[in-house]
């Protein structure tokens, strides 16, 4: 499931100027495919401004998302890997940004479940952090699916 | 839903205005109560070590002045600021209070209780204003400099503002008392004395007006009633007794200790915080003071010198032969009257105090309504909190992302540990079911969650995956 969703949705970047930028870059694949529109990107950034970096779900990994208030057209997920981590508020270093766009509150559960299995394993998380290509990442995911 | 009793509905929706008034009173109480301990510490210190104290000690007594000038007002201002805007408010409150303290020559209790929350409000408004407008990476700088600059200004304003205010208050009190003395009807003096005492203008009136008047009279008559008009320990004793019997929670438990320091130690400042947290009780003080003066006047009694500190012992030591009945009765009558009036005030106030809990229940019922839950199910089952955890709810703003991630990860962990029978789900904060045993939420969202679920066990985490607190929870559930 997850591996399919991530196909051609993985972005690599050397560095970004700010965490806002990181969210924008990570959203690009979903924007290009019309899964989400600009307002959703704004909402995700706004959320962090409002509530703090709670979307940093574990050290090094951020999962920006927001309520779907018309900004999500289709459930999807995209993945940004940064060579140089970016700082989120409260000095949180993030190297992996996973944009989650959920059409409703249930349709994406198996995606999250896979994602959770992926991140829960220390060594897989480590490999993710050091992956160099989309193929590598997709293969890692297939291992746990 | 149809069986929802209209009675509970009414009782929960109507008190909004009363609850709001109560919130104001509760605010004062909450600002003073946490600091009573410091008042007591200061009271003991003072009763023991001042030159007229029980065991005078110049070295140790040197702490008395700075403590009442700086420590107590700062604590009030810090607590007040904190209640409005958290730690940032506390800092602002303290900075602002410093202007008052240095700018005046009397202890700034009331002023601190105003400037504290005001400072908090100021920084809160400012923070709101610039919210979302801080360029990334500048948060620390802006946060610190906003307090720095606003605090600096607040300090200047309060410093330059307070001097003239105190001076005109002194002038007002002095001329008011002179006018009242001229009428010859001395009980009226309490109208000015009691409020002035709580505002720390007591030295002005005692040493500035009453003692000179008293000394003059003593030269002619051998005693004077003027020494008693503002120093009678009776009204304060009555007030503290009333708090002892009818006060709430902490105020009730601390009042007996305050009595000892006030009545036997003569440190009247000990009852000030109790008046400050329920300002209406000043009526009891005035009534007590008036009846005390009236009694002493009736018996033609007086003291031979100014009792300092105004303890019962100093009173008795300075009572000339022939005045004992009048003086003792004066203290007793003042005590009884102030006790009765204050008790009535506290009793009347009780209803709104209950509403403090009522306000909570309004919050709760709102929360329940918003999720369309049956109010009849509201019988809180606090019973199975530690032992039988059945429902753990992960919450976040959207209720679909991080909370879902946390919940699914946590479910997997439970599975791995072979822990069964626990429902782990994720929700938007406001949709969290009322019957959750434990709510897990990110620490950034904790305050918001607490507002709706004040009585629940809430675990605040830093990471939705692999947070140590979640590991602890797993271990707890295992055991």
Coordinates of C-alpha atoms in Angstrom, one line a residue:
Chain A
X1 CA 0.0 0.0 0.0
X2 CA 2.5 2.6 1.2
X3 CA 5.1 1.7 -1.3
X4 CA 2.5 2.2 -4.1
X5 CA 1.4 5.5 -2.8
X6 CA 5.0 6.7 -2.6
X7 CA 5.9 5.9 -6.1
X8 CA 7.2 9.1 -7.8
X9 CA 6.4 11.0 -4.6
X10 CA 9.8 10.9 -3.1
X11 CA 11.9 14.0 -3.2
X12 CA 15.6 14.4 -2.3
X13 CA 17.1 17.7 -1.4
X14 CA 20.5 18.8 -0.1
X15 CA 19.2 21.5 2.1
X16 CA 16.3 23.9 2.6
X17 CA 16.3 27.3 4.1
X18 CA 13.6 26.8 6.7
X19 CA 11.1 24.3 7.9
X20 CA 8.3 26.1 6.0
X21 CA 10.3 25.6 2.9
X22 CA 10.7 21.9 3.8
X23 CA 7.0 21.4 4.0
X24 CA 6.6 23.2 0.7
X25 CA 9.2 21.2 -1.1
X26 CA 7.8 18.0 0.4
X27 CA 4.4 18.8 -0.8
X28 CA 5.4 19.4 -4.5
X29 CA 4.7 15.9 -5.8
X30 CA 1.2 15.9 -4.3
X31 CA 0.6 19.4 -5.7
X32 CA 1.8 18.4 -9.1
X33 CA -0.6 15.5 -9.2
X34 CA -3.4 17.6 -7.9
X35 CA -3.9 15.5 -4.8
X36 CA -3.8 18.7 -2.8
X37 CA -3.9 22.4 -3.5
X38 CA -2.0 25.3 -2.1
X39 CA -4.4 26.0 0.7
X40 CA -3.6 22.6 2.3
X41 CA 0.1 23.5 2.3
X42 CA -0.7 26.8 4.0
X43 CA -2.8 24.9 6.5
X44 CA 0.0 22.5 7.4
X45 CA 2.4 25.4 8.0
X46 CA -0.2 27.4 9.9
X47 CA -0.8 24.4 12.2
X48 CA 2.8 24.4 13.3
X49 CA 2.7 28.1 13.9
X50 CA -0.4 27.7 15.9
X51 CA 0.3 24.5 17.9
X52 CA 4.1 24.1 17.8
X53 CA 6.0 21.3 16.2
X54 CA 3.8 18.5 17.3
X55 CA 4.0 17.1 13.8
X56 CA 7.6 16.1 14.6
X57 CA 6.3 12.7 15.5
X58 CA 9.7 11.3 16.5
X59 CA 13.3 12.7 16.5
X60 CA 14.3 13.5 13.0
X61 CA 10.9 12.8 11.4
X62 CA 8.1 15.3 10.7
X63 CA 4.7 14.4 9.4
X64 CA 3.0 17.7 8.4
X65 CA -0.7 17.4 8.0
X66 CA -3.9 19.3 8.7
X67 CA -7.6 18.9 8.8
X68 CA -9.0 18.6 5.3
X69 CA -10.9 21.8 4.8
X70 CA -11.2 21.5 1.1
X71 CA -7.4 21.4 0.5
X72 CA -7.2 17.6 0.0
X73 CA -8.6 16.3 -3.2
X74 CA -7.3 12.8 -2.9
X75 CA -5.6 10.8 -0.1
X76 CA -1.9 10.7 -0.6
X77 CA 1.5 10.8 0.9
X78 CA 4.9 12.2 -0.1
X79 CA 8.3 11.9 1.2
X80 CA 11.2 14.4 1.4
X81 CA 14.6 13.5 2.5
X82 CA 17.1 16.2 3.4
X83 CA 20.9 15.7 3.3
X84 CA 21.2 18.5 5.9
X85 CA 18.5 18.5 8.5
X86 CA 16.3 21.6 8.9
X87 CA 15.3 23.1 12.3
X88 CA 11.7 23.1 13.2
X89 CA 10.5 25.3 16.1
X90 CA 11.8 24.4 19.5
X91 CA 15.1 23.4 17.9
X92 CA 13.9 20.1 16.5
X93 CA 16.1 18.7 13.8
X94 CA 14.3 17.1 11.0
X95 CA 15.8 15.1 8.1
X96 CA 12.7 13.3 6.9
X97 CA 9.4 15.1 6.1
X98 CA 6.4 13.0 5.3
X99 CA 3.5 15.0 4.0
X100 CA 0.2 13.3 4.8
X101 CA -2.9 14.3 3.0
X102 CA -6.0 12.6 4.2
X103 CA -9.3 13.0 2.4
X104 CA -11.2 11.9 5.4
X105 CA -10.2 10.6 8.8
X106 CA -10.2 6.9 8.0
X107 CA -9.2 6.1 4.5
X108 CA -5.5 6.4 5.1
X109 CA -5.2 4.3 8.1
X110 CA -3.4 1.4 6.5
X111 CA -0.9 3.9 5.1
X112 CA -0.2 5.1 8.6
X113 CA 0.0 1.6 9.9
X114 CA 2.7 0.8 7.4
X115 CA 4.5 4.0 8.1
X116 CA 4.4 3.2 11.8
X117 CA 5.9 -0.2 11.2
X118 CA 8.6 1.4 9.2
X119 CA 9.6 4.0 11.8
X120 CA 9.2 1.8 14.8
X121 CA 12.2 -0.3 13.8
X122 CA 15.3 1.5 14.6
X123 CA 17.4 -0.1 11.9
X124 CA 14.9 0.6 9.2
X125 CA 14.6 4.2 10.3
X126 CA 18.3 4.4 10.1
X127 CA 18.4 3.0 6.6
X128 CA 15.7 5.4 5.6
X129 CA 17.7 8.3 6.8
X130 CA 20.6 7.2 4.7
X131 CA 18.8 6.2 1.6
X132 CA 20.0 7.8 -1.6
X133 CA 17.3 7.0 -4.1
X134 CA 13.5 6.5 -4.3
X135 CA 14.1 2.9 -5.2
X136 CA 16.0 2.3 -2.1
X137 CA 13.2 3.7 0.0
X138 CA 10.4 1.9 -1.8
X139 CA 12.3 -1.4 -1.3
X140 CA 12.7 -0.7 2.4
X141 CA 9.0 -0.2 2.7
X142 CA 8.2 -3.3 0.8
X143 CA 10.1 -5.2 3.4
X144 CA 7.8 -4.3 6.2
X145 CA 4.5 -4.2 4.3
Chain B
X1 CA -31.0 12.5 24.7
X2 CA -34.7 13.0 25.3
X3 CA -34.5 12.0 28.9
X4 CA -31.9 14.7 29.6
X5 CA -33.3 16.5 32.6
X6 CA -34.0 20.1 32.1
X7 CA -33.1 20.8 35.7
X8 CA -29.4 20.0 35.2
X9 CA -29.5 22.0 32.0
X10 CA -30.7 25.1 33.7
X11 CA -28.5 24.9 36.7
X12 CA -25.6 24.6 34.3
X13 CA -26.4 27.3 31.8
X14 CA -27.7 30.0 34.1
X15 CA -24.8 30.8 36.3
X16 CA -22.7 32.2 33.5
X17 CA -22.9 35.8 34.8
X18 CA -22.5 34.8 38.4
X19 CA -19.7 32.5 37.4
X20 CA -17.9 35.3 35.7
X21 CA -18.2 37.6 38.7
X22 CA -17.0 34.6 40.8
X23 CA -14.1 34.2 38.4
X24 CA -13.0 37.7 39.3
X25 CA -13.1 36.9 43.0
X26 CA -11.5 33.5 42.4
X27 CA -8.7 35.3 40.6
X28 CA -7.8 37.4 43.6
X29 CA -7.9 34.4 45.8
X30 CA -5.7 32.4 43.5
X31 CA -3.3 35.2 43.4
X32 CA -3.0 35.5 47.1
X33 CA -3.4 32.0 48.4
X34 CA -0.3 30.3 47.0
X35 CA 1.7 33.0 48.7
X36 CA 0.3 32.9 52.2
X37 CA 3.2 30.8 53.3
X38 CA 5.5 33.7 52.6
X39 CA 3.3 36.0 54.6
X40 CA 3.5 33.6 57.5
X41 CA 7.3 33.3 57.3
X42 CA 7.5 37.1 57.3
X43 CA 5.1 37.3 60.1
X44 CA 7.0 35.0 62.3
X45 CA 10.3 36.7 61.5
X46 CA 8.8 40.1 62.3
X47 CA 7.0 39.1 65.5
X48 CA 10.2 37.6 66.8
X49 CA 13.0 39.9 65.8
X50 CA 11.8 43.6 65.5
X51 CA 13.0 45.9 68.3
X52 CA 9.6 45.6 70.0
X53 CA 9.3 41.9 69.2
X54 CA 9.7 38.9 71.5
X55 CA 13.4 38.3 71.1
X56 CA 14.7 41.4 69.4
X57 CA 17.6 40.8 67.2
X58 CA 19.0 43.5 65.0
X59 CA 20.8 41.3 62.6
X60 CA 18.0 38.9 61.9
X61 CA 15.5 41.7 62.0
X62 CA 17.2 43.3 59.1
X63 CA 15.4 40.9 56.8
X64 CA 12.0 42.2 57.9
X65 CA 12.0 45.4 55.8
X66 CA 13.3 43.9 52.5
X67 CA 11.0 40.9 52.8
X68 CA 7.8 43.0 53.0
X69 CA 9.0 45.5 50.5
X70 CA 10.3 43.2 47.8
X71 CA 9.5 39.5 48.5
X72 CA 5.8 39.7 49.2
X73 CA 4.7 42.1 46.5
X74 CA 6.9 40.4 43.9
X75 CA 5.4 37.0 44.7
X76 CA 1.9 38.5 44.3
X77 CA 2.9 40.1 41.0
X78 CA 4.5 36.9 39.7
X79 CA 1.5 34.7 40.6
X80 CA -0.8 37.3 39.1
X81 CA 1.2 37.5 35.9
X82 CA 1.5 33.8 35.6
X83 CA -2.2 33.3 35.9
X84 CA -2.7 35.5 32.9
X85 CA 0.1 34.5 30.6
X86 CA 2.2 31.7 32.1
X87 CA 5.9 32.1 32.7
X88 CA 6.2 35.0 30.4
X89 CA 3.4 36.8 32.3
X90 CA 5.2 36.0 35.6
X91 CA 8.3 37.7 34.4
X92 CA 6.5 40.7 33.1
X93 CA 4.5 41.0 36.4
X94 CA 7.7 40.9 38.4
X95 CA 9.4 43.6 36.2
X96 CA 6.4 45.9 36.5
X97 CA 6.1 45.4 40.2
X98 CA 9.7 46.5 40.7
X99 CA 8.8 49.9 39.4
X100 CA 6.0 50.2 42.0
X101 CA 8.2 48.9 44.8
X102 CA 11.0 51.3 44.2
X103 CA 8.8 54.2 43.3
X104 CA 6.9 54.1 46.6
X105 CA 7.8 54.1 50.2
X106 CA 5.1 51.7 51.4
X107 CA 4.8 48.0 50.7
X108 CA 3.0 47.6 47.3
X109 CA 0.5 44.8 47.9
X110 CA -2.5 46.0 46.0
X111 CA -0.4 47.7 43.4
X112 CA 1.4 44.3 42.8
X113 CA -1.9 42.6 42.5
X114 CA -2.9 45.0 39.7
X115 CA 0.4 45.3 37.9
X116 CA 1.1 41.5 37.9
X117 CA -1.9 40.5 35.8
X118 CA -1.6 43.7 33.8
X119 CA 2.0 42.8 32.8
X120 CA 0.7 39.3 31.9
X121 CA -2.0 40.8 29.8
X122 CA 0.4 43.1 28.0
X123 CA 2.8 40.3 26.9
X124 CA -0.1 38.0 26.0
X125 CA -1.6 40.7 23.7
X126 CA 1.8 41.3 22.2
X127 CA 2.4 37.7 21.6
X128 CA -0.9 37.3 19.9
X129 CA -0.2 40.3 17.8
X130 CA 3.1 39.0 16.4
X131 CA 2.0 35.4 16.3
X132 CA 2.9 33.8 12.9
X133 CA 4.9 36.9 12.0
X134 CA 8.2 35.9 13.4
X135 CA 10.7 34.8 10.8
X136 CA 12.0 31.3 11.5
X137 CA 14.9 31.2 13.8
X138 CA 14.2 34.5 15.4
X139 CA 11.7 33.2 18.0
X140 CA 14.1 33.2 20.9
X141 CA 15.4 36.7 20.2
X142 CA 12.0 38.2 19.7
X143 CA 10.5 36.4 22.7
X144 CA 13.2 37.7 25.0
X145 CA 13.4 41.2 23.7
X146 CA 9.6 41.6 23.7
X147 CA 9.6 41.0 27.4
X148 CA 12.7 43.0 27.8
X149 CA 11.4 46.1 26.0
X150 CA 7.8 46.0 27.2
X151 CA 9.0 45.2 30.7
X152 CA 11.4 48.1 30.6
X153 CA 8.5 50.5 29.6
X154 CA 6.1 49.0 32.2
X155 CA 8.8 49.6 34.8
X156 CA 9.1 53.2 33.8
X157 CA 5.4 53.8 33.8
X158 CA 4.7 52.1 37.1
X159 CA 7.7 53.9 38.7
X160 CA 6.7 57.4 37.7
X161 CA 3.0 56.7 38.2
X162 CA 3.0 55.3 41.7
X163 CA 4.7 58.1 43.6
X164 CA 2.0 60.7 42.9
X165 CA -0.7 58.2 43.5
X166 CA 0.5 57.3 47.0
X167 CA 1.1 60.9 47.8
X168 CA -2.5 61.9 46.9
X169 CA -3.8 58.8 48.7
X170 CA -1.9 60.0 51.8
X171 CA -3.3 63.4 51.5
X172 CA -6.8 62.2 51.0
X173 CA -6.6 59.9 54.1
X174 CA -5.0 62.6 56.2
X175 CA -7.6 65.2 55.4
X176 CA -10.5 62.7 55.7
X177 CA -9.3 61.7 59.1
X178 CA -8.9 65.2 60.3
X179 CA -12.4 66.0 59.1
X180 CA -13.8 63.0 60.9
X181 CA -11.9 63.7 64.1
X182 CA -13.5 67.2 64.0
X183 CA -17.0 65.7 64.1
X184 CA -16.1 64.1 67.4
X185 CA -17.9 60.9 66.4
X186 CA -14.9 58.6 66.5
X187 CA -16.3 55.3 65.3
X188 CA -16.6 56.9 61.8
X189 CA -12.8 56.8 61.7
X190 CA -12.9 53.1 60.9
X191 CA -14.3 53.9 57.5
X192 CA -10.9 55.3 56.6
X193 CA -8.7 53.3 58.9
X194 CA -9.5 49.8 57.8
X195 CA -9.1 50.3 54.1
X196 CA -6.0 52.4 54.7
X197 CA -4.4 49.7 56.8
X198 CA -4.8 47.1 54.1
X199 CA -3.3 49.5 51.7
X200 CA -0.3 50.0 54.0
X201 CA -1.1 53.5 54.9
X202 CA -1.4 52.5 58.5
X203 CA 1.9 54.1 59.5
X204 CA 0.8 57.3 57.9
X205 CA -2.3 57.5 59.9
X206 CA -1.0 56.0 63.2
X207 CA 2.3 57.8 63.5
X208 CA 1.2 60.8 61.4
X209 CA -2.1 61.6 63.0
X210 CA -3.3 59.4 65.8
X211 CA -0.2 59.2 67.9
X212 CA 0.4 63.0 68.0
X213 CA -3.3 63.4 68.9
X214 CA -3.0 60.7 71.5
X215 CA 0.1 62.1 73.1
X216 CA -1.5 65.5 73.4
X217 CA -4.5 64.0 75.1
X218 CA -2.4 61.8 77.4
X219 CA -0.6 64.9 78.7
X220 CA -4.0 66.2 79.8
X221 CA -6.0 63.1 80.7
X222 CA -3.3 60.4 81.3
X223 CA -4.6 58.2 78.5
X224 CA -6.1 58.5 75.1
X225 CA -8.5 56.6 72.9
X226 CA -6.6 57.7 69.7
X227 CA -4.0 55.1 70.4
X228 CA -6.6 52.4 69.9
X229 CA -8.6 53.6 66.9
X230 CA -6.4 51.9 64.3
X231 CA -4.4 49.4 66.3
X232 CA -7.2 47.3 67.9
X233 CA -6.3 43.7 67.1
X234 CA -9.9 42.7 67.6
X235 CA -11.3 43.2 64.1
X236 CA -8.4 41.2 62.5
X237 CA -8.9 38.4 65.0
X238 CA -12.6 38.3 64.2
X239 CA -11.8 38.2 60.5
X240 CA -9.3 35.4 60.8
X241 CA -11.7 33.4 63.1
X242 CA -14.4 33.7 60.5
X243 CA -12.0 32.3 57.9
X244 CA -11.1 29.6 60.3
X245 CA -14.7 28.4 60.5
X246 CA -16.2 29.4 57.2
X247 CA -13.3 29.9 54.8
X248 CA -12.4 27.6 52.0
X249 CA -9.6 25.1 51.6
X250 CA -6.2 26.7 52.1
X251 CA -7.5 29.9 53.6
X252 CA -9.3 27.9 56.2
X253 CA -6.3 25.9 57.2
X254 CA -3.8 28.8 57.3
X255 CA -6.0 31.2 59.2
X256 CA -5.4 29.7 62.7
X257 CA -1.6 30.2 62.3
X258 CA -2.2 33.7 61.1
X259 CA -4.2 34.4 64.2
X260 CA -1.3 33.6 66.5
X261 CA 1.0 35.9 64.6
X262 CA -1.6 38.7 64.3
X263 CA -3.2 38.6 67.7
X264 CA -0.3 37.7 70.0
X265 CA 2.5 38.9 67.8
X266 CA 0.7 42.1 66.8
X267 CA 1.7 41.7 63.1
X268 CA -1.5 43.0 61.5
X269 CA -0.2 42.5 58.0
X270 CA -1.0 38.8 58.4
X271 CA -4.7 39.4 57.9
X272 CA -4.2 41.6 54.9
X273 CA -4.0 38.9 52.3
X274 CA -7.3 37.5 53.5
X275 CA -9.0 40.8 53.0
X276 CA -7.3 41.2 49.6
X277 CA -8.6 37.8 48.4
X278 CA -12.2 38.6 49.5
X279 CA -12.3 42.4 49.3
X280 CA -15.9 42.5 50.6
X281 CA -14.7 41.4 54.0
X282 CA -13.4 44.9 54.5
X283 CA -17.0 45.6 55.6
X284 CA -16.5 43.2 58.5
X285 CA -13.3 45.0 59.4
X286 CA -15.0 48.4 59.4
X287 CA -17.9 47.1 61.5
X288 CA -15.5 45.6 63.9
X289 CA -13.3 48.7 64.1
X290 CA -16.4 50.9 64.6
X291 CA -17.9 48.8 67.4
X292 CA -14.5 48.6 69.1
X293 CA -14.0 52.4 69.1
X294 CA -17.6 52.9 70.2
X295 CA -17.1 50.5 73.2
X296 CA -13.9 52.1 74.3
X297 CA -15.4 55.5 74.0
X298 CA -18.5 54.5 75.9
X299 CA -16.3 53.4 78.8
X300 CA -14.1 56.4 78.5
X301 CA -11.1 54.1 78.3
X302 CA -7.7 54.7 76.6
X303 CA -4.1 53.6 76.4
X304 CA -1.1 55.5 77.7
X305 CA 1.0 55.2 74.5
X306 CA 0.9 53.9 71.0
X307 CA 0.9 50.1 71.0
X308 CA 3.5 48.8 68.6
X309 CA 3.2 46.2 67.4
X310 CA -0.5 46.1 68.0
X311 CA -0.8 42.8 69.9
X312 CA -3.0 42.0 72.7
X313 CA 0.0 41.9 75.1
X314 CA 1.1 45.4 74.1
X315 CA -2.5 46.6 74.6
X316 CA -2.7 45.2 78.1
X317 CA 0.7 46.5 79.0
X318 CA -0.3 50.0 78.0
X319 CA -3.7 50.0 79.7
X320 CA -3.8 52.3 82.7
X321 CA -5.7 51.3 85.8
X322 CA -9.4 51.9 85.4
X323 CA -9.4 51.3 81.7
X324 CA -9.0 47.6 81.7
X325 CA -12.8 46.9 81.3
X326 CA -13.2 49.3 78.5
X327 CA -10.1 48.2 76.6
X328 CA -10.7 44.5 77.0
X329 CA -14.3 44.8 76.1
X330 CA -13.3 47.0 73.1
X331 CA -11.2 44.2 71.8
X332 CA -13.8 41.6 72.5
X333 CA -16.7 43.5 71.0
X334 CA -14.6 44.3 67.9
X335 CA -13.7 40.7 67.5
X336 CA -17.3 39.5 67.8
X337 CA -18.7 42.0 65.4
X338 CA -16.0 41.5 62.8
X339 CA -16.4 37.8 63.2
X340 CA -20.2 37.9 62.6
X341 CA -20.1 40.3 59.7
X342 CA -17.2 38.5 58.0
X343 CA -18.9 35.1 58.6
X344 CA -22.0 36.3 56.9
X345 CA -20.0 37.6 53.9
X346 CA -18.1 34.3 53.6
X347 CA -21.4 32.4 53.9
X348 CA -23.1 34.4 51.2
X349 CA -20.0 34.0 49.1
X350 CA -20.2 30.2 49.5
X351 CA -22.6 29.7 46.8
X352 CA -20.4 31.2 44.1
X353 CA -17.5 29.2 45.5
X354 CA -19.4 26.1 44.8
X355 CA -19.8 27.5 41.4
X356 CA -16.1 27.2 40.8
X357 CA -16.8 23.5 40.5
X358 CA -20.0 24.4 38.6
X359 CA -18.0 26.3 36.1
X360 CA -16.0 23.1 35.6
X361 CA -19.1 21.1 35.1
X362 CA -20.3 23.6 32.5
X363 CA -17.1 23.0 30.6
X364 CA -17.7 19.4 30.9
X365 CA -21.2 19.5 29.8
X366 CA -20.2 21.6 26.8
X367 CA -17.6 19.0 25.9
X368 CA -20.2 16.3 26.2
X369 CA -22.7 18.2 24.1
X370 CA -20.2 18.8 21.3
X371 CA -19.6 15.2 20.9
X372 CA -23.3 14.4 21.1
X373 CA -22.9 12.2 24.1
X374 CA -25.7 11.4 26.4
X375 CA -25.6 13.5 29.5
X376 CA -27.0 10.7 31.6
X377 CA -23.8 8.8 31.1
X378 CA -21.9 11.6 32.8
X379 CA -21.6 9.7 36.1
X380 CA -17.8 9.9 36.2
X381 CA -16.3 6.5 36.6
X382 CA -13.1 7.5 38.1
X383 CA -13.1 4.2 39.7
X384 CA -11.2 2.2 37.1
X385 CA -8.4 4.6 36.5
X386 CA -5.4 2.9 37.8
X387 CA -6.4 -0.7 37.6
X388 CA -8.6 -1.5 34.6
X389 CA -7.6 0.8 31.8
X390 CA -9.9 0.0 28.9
X391 CA -9.8 3.0 26.6
X392 CA -6.8 5.0 25.6
X393 CA -7.4 7.9 23.3
X394 CA -4.7 9.7 21.3
X395 CA -5.6 13.2 20.4
X396 CA -4.3 15.9 18.0
X397 CA -5.7 18.8 16.1
X398 CA -6.9 17.1 13.0
X399 CA -7.5 13.7 14.6
X400 CA -6.2 12.0 11.5
X401 CA -2.4 12.4 11.4
X402 CA -0.1 12.4 14.3
X403 CA -2.7 11.0 16.7
X404 CA -3.5 8.2 14.3
X405 CA 0.2 7.5 13.9
X406 CA 0.6 7.4 17.6
X407 CA -2.4 5.2 18.1
X408 CA -1.5 2.7 15.5
X409 CA 2.0 2.4 16.7
X410 CA 0.9 2.0 20.3
X411 CA -1.6 -0.7 19.3
X412 CA 1.3 -2.6 17.6
X413 CA 3.3 -2.3 20.8
X414 CA 0.4 -3.6 22.9
X415 CA 0.1 -6.5 20.5
X416 CA 3.7 -7.3 20.8
X417 CA 3.5 -7.3 24.6
X418 CA 0.4 -9.4 24.4
X419 CA -1.7 -6.9 26.2
X420 CA -5.4 -7.3 25.2
X421 CA -8.7 -5.7 25.9
X422 CA -7.6 -2.1 25.6
X423 CA -9.1 0.1 23.0
X424 CA -6.7 2.5 21.5
X425 CA -8.1 5.1 19.1
X426 CA -7.4 8.5 17.8
X427 CA -9.5 11.6 17.8
X428 CA -9.6 15.3 17.4
X429 CA -9.1 16.9 20.8
X430 CA -12.7 18.0 21.1
X431 CA -14.0 14.6 20.0
X432 CA -12.2 12.6 22.6
X433 CA -14.8 10.3 24.2
X434 CA -15.7 11.2 27.8
X435 CA -15.2 7.7 29.0
X436 CA -11.5 7.5 28.0
X437 CA -9.3 6.3 30.8
X438 CA -6.2 7.9 29.5
X439 CA -5.7 10.7 27.0
X440 CA -2.4 10.9 25.2
X441 CA -1.6 14.2 23.5
X442 CA 1.5 16.1 22.3
X443 CA 2.8 18.5 24.9
X444 CA 2.2 21.4 22.6
X445 CA -1.5 20.6 22.7
X446 CA -1.7 19.8 26.4
X447 CA -3.2 23.1 27.5
X448 CA -6.0 22.9 25.0
X449 CA -6.7 19.3 26.1
X450 CA -6.7 20.2 29.7
X451 CA -9.4 22.8 29.1
X452 CA -11.9 20.2 28.0
X453 CA -10.7 17.3 30.1
X454 CA -9.5 18.8 33.4
X455 CA -10.4 15.7 35.4
X456 CA -8.8 13.1 33.1
X457 CA -5.5 11.4 33.2
X458 CA -3.6 13.1 30.4
X459 CA -0.2 11.9 29.3
X460 CA 1.7 14.5 27.4
X461 CA 4.3 13.3 25.0
X462 CA 7.1 14.8 22.9
X463 CA 7.0 12.2 20.2
X464 CA 4.1 10.2 19.0
X465 CA 6.4 7.3 18.3
X466 CA 8.9 5.9 20.8
X467 CA 8.3 8.5 23.5
X468 CA 9.7 7.3 26.9
X469 CA 6.4 8.2 28.5
X470 CA 4.6 5.8 26.2
X471 CA 7.1 3.1 27.1
X472 CA 6.3 3.8 30.7
X473 CA 2.7 3.4 30.0
X474 CA 3.2 0.1 28.4
X475 CA 5.1 -1.1 31.4
X476 CA 2.4 0.1 33.7
X477 CA -0.2 -1.7 31.7
X478 CA 1.9 -4.9 31.7
X479 CA 2.1 -4.8 35.5

